[in-house]
N, C-alpha and C. Protein backbone atom coordinates (compact mmCIF):
# COMPACT_ATOMS: atom_id res chain seq x y z
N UNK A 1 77.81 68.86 57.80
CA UNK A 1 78.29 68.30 59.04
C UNK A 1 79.49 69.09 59.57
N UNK A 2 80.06 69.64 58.89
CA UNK A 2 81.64 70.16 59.09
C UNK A 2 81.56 71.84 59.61
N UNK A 3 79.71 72.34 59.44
CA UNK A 3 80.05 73.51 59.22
C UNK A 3 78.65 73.50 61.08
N UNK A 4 78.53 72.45 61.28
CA UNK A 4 77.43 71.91 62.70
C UNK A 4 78.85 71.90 63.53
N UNK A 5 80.29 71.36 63.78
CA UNK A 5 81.75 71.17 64.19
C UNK A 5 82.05 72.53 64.60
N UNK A 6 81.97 73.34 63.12
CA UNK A 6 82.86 74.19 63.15
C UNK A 6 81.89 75.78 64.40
N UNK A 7 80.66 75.66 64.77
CA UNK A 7 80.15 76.09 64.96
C UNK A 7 80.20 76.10 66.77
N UNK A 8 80.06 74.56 66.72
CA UNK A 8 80.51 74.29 68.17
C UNK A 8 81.67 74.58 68.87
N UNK A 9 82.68 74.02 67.85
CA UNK A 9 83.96 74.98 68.25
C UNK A 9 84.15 75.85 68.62
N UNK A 10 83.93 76.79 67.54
CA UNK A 10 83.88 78.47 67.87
C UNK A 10 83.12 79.15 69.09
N UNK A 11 81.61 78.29 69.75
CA UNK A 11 80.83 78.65 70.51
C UNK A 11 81.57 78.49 71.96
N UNK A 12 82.54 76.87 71.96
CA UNK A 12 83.18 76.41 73.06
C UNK A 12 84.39 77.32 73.41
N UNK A 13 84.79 77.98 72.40
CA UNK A 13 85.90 78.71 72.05
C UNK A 13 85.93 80.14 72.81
N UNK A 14 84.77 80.93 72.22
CA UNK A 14 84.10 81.65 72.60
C UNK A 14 83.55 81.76 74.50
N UNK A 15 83.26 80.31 74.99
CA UNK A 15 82.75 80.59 76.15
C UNK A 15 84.24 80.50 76.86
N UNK A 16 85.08 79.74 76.58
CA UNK A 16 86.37 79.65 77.28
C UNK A 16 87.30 81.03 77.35
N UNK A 17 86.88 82.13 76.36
CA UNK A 17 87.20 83.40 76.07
C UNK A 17 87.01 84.23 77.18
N UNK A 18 86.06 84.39 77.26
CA UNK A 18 84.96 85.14 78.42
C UNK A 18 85.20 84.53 79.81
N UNK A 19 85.74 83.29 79.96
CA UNK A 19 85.63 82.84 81.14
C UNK A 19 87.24 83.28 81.45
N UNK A 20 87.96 83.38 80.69
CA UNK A 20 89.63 83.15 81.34
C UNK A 20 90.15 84.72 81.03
N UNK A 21 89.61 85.24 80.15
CA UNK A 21 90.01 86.61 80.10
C UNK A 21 88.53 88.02 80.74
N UNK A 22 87.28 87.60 81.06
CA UNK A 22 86.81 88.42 82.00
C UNK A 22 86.11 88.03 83.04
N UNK A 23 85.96 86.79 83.29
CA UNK A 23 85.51 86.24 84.24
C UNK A 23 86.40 85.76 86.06
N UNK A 24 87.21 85.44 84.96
CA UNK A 24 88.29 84.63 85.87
C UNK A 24 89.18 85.95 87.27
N UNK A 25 89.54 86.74 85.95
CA UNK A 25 90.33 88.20 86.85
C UNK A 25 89.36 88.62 88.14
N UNK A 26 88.56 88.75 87.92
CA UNK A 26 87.02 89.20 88.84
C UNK A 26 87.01 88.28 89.96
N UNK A 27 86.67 87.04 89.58
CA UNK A 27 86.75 85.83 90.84
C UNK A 27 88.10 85.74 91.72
N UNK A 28 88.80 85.89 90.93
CA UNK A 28 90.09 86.15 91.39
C UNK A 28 90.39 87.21 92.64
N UNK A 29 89.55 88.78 92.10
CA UNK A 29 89.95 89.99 92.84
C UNK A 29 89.27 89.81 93.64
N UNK A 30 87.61 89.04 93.95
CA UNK A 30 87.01 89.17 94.63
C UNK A 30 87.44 88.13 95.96
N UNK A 31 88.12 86.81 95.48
CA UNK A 31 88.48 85.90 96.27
C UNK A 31 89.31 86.49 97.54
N UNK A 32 90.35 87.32 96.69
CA UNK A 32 91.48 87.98 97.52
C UNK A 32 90.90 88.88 98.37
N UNK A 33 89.73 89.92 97.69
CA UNK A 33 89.10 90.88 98.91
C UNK A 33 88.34 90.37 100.20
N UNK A 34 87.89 88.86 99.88
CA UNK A 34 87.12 88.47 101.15
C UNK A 34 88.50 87.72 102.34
N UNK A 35 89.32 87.02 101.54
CA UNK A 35 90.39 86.85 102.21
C UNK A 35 90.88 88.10 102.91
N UNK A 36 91.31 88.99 102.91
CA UNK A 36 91.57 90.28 103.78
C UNK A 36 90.80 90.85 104.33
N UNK A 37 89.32 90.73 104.05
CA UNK A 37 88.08 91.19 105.27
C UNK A 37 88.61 90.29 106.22
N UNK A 38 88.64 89.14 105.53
CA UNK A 38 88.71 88.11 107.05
C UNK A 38 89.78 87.41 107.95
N UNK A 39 90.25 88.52 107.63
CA UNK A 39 91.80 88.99 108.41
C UNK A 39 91.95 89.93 109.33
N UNK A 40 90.86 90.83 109.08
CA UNK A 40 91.36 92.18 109.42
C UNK A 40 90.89 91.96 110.89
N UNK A 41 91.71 92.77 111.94
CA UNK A 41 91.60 92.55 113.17
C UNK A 41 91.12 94.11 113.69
N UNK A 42 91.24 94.57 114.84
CA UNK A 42 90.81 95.26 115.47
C UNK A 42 92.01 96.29 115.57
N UNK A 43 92.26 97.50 115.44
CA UNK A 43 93.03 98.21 115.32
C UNK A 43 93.15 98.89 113.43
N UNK A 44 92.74 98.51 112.69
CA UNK A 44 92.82 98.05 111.40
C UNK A 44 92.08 99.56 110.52
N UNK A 45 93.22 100.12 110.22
CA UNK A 45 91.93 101.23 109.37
C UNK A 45 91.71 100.71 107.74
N UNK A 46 90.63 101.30 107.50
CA UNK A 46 89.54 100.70 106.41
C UNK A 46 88.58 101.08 105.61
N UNK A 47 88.22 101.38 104.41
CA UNK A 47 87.93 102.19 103.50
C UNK A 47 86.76 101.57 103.08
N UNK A 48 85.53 101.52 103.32
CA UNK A 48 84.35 101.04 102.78
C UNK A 48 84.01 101.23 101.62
N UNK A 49 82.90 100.85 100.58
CA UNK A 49 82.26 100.81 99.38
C UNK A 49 82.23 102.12 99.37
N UNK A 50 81.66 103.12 100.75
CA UNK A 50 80.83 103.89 100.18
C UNK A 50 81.69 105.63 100.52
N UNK A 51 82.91 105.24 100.73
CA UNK A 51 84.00 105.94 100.53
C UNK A 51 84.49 106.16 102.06
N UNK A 52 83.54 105.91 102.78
CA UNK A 52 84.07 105.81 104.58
C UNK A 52 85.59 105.36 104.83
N UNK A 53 85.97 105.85 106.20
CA UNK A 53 87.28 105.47 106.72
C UNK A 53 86.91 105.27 107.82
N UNK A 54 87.65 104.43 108.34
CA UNK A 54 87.27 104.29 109.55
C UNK A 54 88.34 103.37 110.56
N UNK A 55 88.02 103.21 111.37
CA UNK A 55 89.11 101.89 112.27
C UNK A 55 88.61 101.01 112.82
N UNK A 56 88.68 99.68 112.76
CA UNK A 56 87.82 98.63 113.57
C UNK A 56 88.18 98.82 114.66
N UNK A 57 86.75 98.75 115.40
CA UNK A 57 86.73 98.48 116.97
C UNK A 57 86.46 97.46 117.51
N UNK A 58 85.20 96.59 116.66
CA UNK A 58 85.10 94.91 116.91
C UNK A 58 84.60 94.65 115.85
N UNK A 59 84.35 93.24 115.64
CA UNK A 59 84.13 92.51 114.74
C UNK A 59 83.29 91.00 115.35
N UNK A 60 82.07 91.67 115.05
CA UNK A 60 80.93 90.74 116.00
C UNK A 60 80.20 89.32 114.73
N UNK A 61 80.24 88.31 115.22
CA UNK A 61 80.19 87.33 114.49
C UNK A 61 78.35 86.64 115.19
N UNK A 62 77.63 87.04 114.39
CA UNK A 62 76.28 86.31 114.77
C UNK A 62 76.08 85.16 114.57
N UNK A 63 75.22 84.16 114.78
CA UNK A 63 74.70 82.99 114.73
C UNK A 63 74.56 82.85 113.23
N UNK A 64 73.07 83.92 112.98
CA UNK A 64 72.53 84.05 111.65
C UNK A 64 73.07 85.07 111.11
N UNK A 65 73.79 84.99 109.69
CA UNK A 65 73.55 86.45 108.81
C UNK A 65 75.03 87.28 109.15
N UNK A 66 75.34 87.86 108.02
CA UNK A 66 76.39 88.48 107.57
C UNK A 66 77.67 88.96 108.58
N UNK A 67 78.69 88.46 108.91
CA UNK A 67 79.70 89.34 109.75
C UNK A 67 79.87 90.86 109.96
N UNK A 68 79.71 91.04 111.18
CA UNK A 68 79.73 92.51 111.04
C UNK A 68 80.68 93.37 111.46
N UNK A 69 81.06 94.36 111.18
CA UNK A 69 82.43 95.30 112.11
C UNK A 69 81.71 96.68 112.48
N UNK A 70 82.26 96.65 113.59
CA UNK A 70 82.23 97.99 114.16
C UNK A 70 83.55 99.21 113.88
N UNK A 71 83.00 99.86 113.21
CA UNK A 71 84.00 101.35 112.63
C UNK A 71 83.74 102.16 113.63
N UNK A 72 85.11 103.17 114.04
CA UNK A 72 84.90 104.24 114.35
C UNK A 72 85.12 105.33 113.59
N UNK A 73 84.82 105.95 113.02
CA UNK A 73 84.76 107.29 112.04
C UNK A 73 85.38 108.43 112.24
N UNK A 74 85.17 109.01 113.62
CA UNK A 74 85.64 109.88 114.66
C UNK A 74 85.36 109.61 116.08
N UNK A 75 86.45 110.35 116.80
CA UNK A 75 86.19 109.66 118.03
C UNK A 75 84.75 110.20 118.59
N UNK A 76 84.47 108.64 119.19
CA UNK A 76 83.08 108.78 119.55
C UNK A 76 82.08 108.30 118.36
N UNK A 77 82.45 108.43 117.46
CA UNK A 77 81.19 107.77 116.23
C UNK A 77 81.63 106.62 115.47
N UNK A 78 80.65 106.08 116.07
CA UNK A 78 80.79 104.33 115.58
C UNK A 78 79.43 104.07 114.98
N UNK A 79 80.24 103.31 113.63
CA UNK A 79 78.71 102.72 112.93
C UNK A 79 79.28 100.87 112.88
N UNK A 80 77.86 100.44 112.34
CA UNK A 80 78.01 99.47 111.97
C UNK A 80 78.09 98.94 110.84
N UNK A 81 79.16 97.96 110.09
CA UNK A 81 78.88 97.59 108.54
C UNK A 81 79.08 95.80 108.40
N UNK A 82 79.00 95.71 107.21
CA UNK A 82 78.94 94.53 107.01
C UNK A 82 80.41 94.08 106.31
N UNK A 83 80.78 92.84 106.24
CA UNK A 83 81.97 92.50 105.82
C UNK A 83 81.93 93.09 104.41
N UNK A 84 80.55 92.92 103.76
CA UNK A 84 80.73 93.26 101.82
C UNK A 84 80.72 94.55 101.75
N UNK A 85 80.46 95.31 103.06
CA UNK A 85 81.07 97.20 102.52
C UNK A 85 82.23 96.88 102.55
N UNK A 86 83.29 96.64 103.29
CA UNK A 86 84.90 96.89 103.40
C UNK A 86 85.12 96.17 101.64
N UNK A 87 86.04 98.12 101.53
CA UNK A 87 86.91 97.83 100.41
C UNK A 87 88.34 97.52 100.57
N UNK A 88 88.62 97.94 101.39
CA UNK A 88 90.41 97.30 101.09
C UNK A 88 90.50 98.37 103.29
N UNK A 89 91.41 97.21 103.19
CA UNK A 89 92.52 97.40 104.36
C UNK A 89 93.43 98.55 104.29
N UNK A 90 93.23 100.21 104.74
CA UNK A 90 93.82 101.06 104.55
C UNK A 90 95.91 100.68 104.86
N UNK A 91 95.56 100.32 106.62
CA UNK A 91 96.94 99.67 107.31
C UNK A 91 96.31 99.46 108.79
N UNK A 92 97.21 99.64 109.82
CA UNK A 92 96.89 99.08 111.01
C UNK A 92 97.92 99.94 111.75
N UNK A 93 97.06 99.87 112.84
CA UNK A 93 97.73 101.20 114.02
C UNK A 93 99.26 100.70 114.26
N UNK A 94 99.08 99.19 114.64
CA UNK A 94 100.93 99.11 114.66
C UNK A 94 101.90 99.65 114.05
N UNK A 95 100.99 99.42 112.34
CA UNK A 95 102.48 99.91 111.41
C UNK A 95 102.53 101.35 111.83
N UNK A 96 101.45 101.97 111.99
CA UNK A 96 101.21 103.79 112.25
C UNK A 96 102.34 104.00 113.17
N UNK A 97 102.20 103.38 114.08
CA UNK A 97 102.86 103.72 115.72
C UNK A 97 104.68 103.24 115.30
N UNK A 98 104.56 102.34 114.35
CA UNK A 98 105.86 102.06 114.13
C UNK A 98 106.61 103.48 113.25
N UNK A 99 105.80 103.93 112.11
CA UNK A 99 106.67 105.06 111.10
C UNK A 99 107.17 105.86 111.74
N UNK A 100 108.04 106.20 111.43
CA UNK A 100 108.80 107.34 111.54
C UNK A 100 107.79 108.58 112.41
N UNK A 101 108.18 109.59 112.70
CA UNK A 101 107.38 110.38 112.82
C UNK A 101 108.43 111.56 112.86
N UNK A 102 107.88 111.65 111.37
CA UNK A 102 108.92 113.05 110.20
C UNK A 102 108.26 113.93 109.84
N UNK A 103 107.09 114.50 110.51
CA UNK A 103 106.40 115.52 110.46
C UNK A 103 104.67 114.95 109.96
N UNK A 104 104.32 116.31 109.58
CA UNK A 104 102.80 115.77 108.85
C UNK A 104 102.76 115.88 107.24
N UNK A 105 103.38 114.99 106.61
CA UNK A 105 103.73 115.43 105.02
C UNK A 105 102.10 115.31 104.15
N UNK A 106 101.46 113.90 105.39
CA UNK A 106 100.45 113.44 104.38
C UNK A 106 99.14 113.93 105.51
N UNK A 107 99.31 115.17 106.14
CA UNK A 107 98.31 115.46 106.62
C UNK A 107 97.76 117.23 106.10
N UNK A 108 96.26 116.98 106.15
CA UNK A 108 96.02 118.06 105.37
C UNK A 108 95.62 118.98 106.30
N UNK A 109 95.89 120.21 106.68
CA UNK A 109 95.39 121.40 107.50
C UNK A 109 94.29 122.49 106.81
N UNK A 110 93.97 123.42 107.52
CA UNK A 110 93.40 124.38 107.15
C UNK A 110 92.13 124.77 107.82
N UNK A 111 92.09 126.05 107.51
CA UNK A 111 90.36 126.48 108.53
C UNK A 111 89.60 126.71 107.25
N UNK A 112 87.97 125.99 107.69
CA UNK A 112 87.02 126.94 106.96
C UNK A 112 86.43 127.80 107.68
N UNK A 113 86.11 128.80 106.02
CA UNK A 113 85.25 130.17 106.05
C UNK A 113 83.74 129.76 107.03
């Protein structure tokens, strides 16, 4: 009987393991990433799943089926994605327009061959 206890324990033990040390962090990160999709406004640059950058131009809300944003990539090229591509909120043109403007430290130049 003691060793039917000790079994359950360990199993309950075990699932509470998995849930608070790799489960939990995850629900957690993911909670916070949909909270900041659904924030992000128009002006907003933005780094997709699939390594894209881009800047919202709108953010069109259908009847049926997934939220969508409109990226521009370069001027003139606009795609469309879904809220679950956006990986993280690069910043937003305000703060841009607000920095300093102390040269191009974090801009990269050069010609190709």
């Amino acid at each position: 009987m003691a060793a039917m206890w000790s079994v359950i324990f360990y199993t309950v033990l075990a699932v509470a393991a998995f849930y608070f040390i790799l489960l939990q962090p995850v629900l957690k990160e993911k909670k916070e990433q949909r909270k900041a999709v659904q924030q992000l406004k128009i002006g907003d640059e933005v780094i997709t799943t699939g390594g894209l950058i881009g800047e919202v131009k709108d953010v069109v809300v259908p009847a049926e089926g997934p939220t969508e944003i409109i990226l521009e990539l370069a001027p003139g090229v606009r795609v469309r994605a879904v809220t679950d591509a956006i990986q993280r909120r690069l910043s937003t043109i305000e703060a841009a327009e607000e920095a300093p403007a102390g040269g191009n430290a974090g801009e990269v130049t050069g010609s190709r061959a």
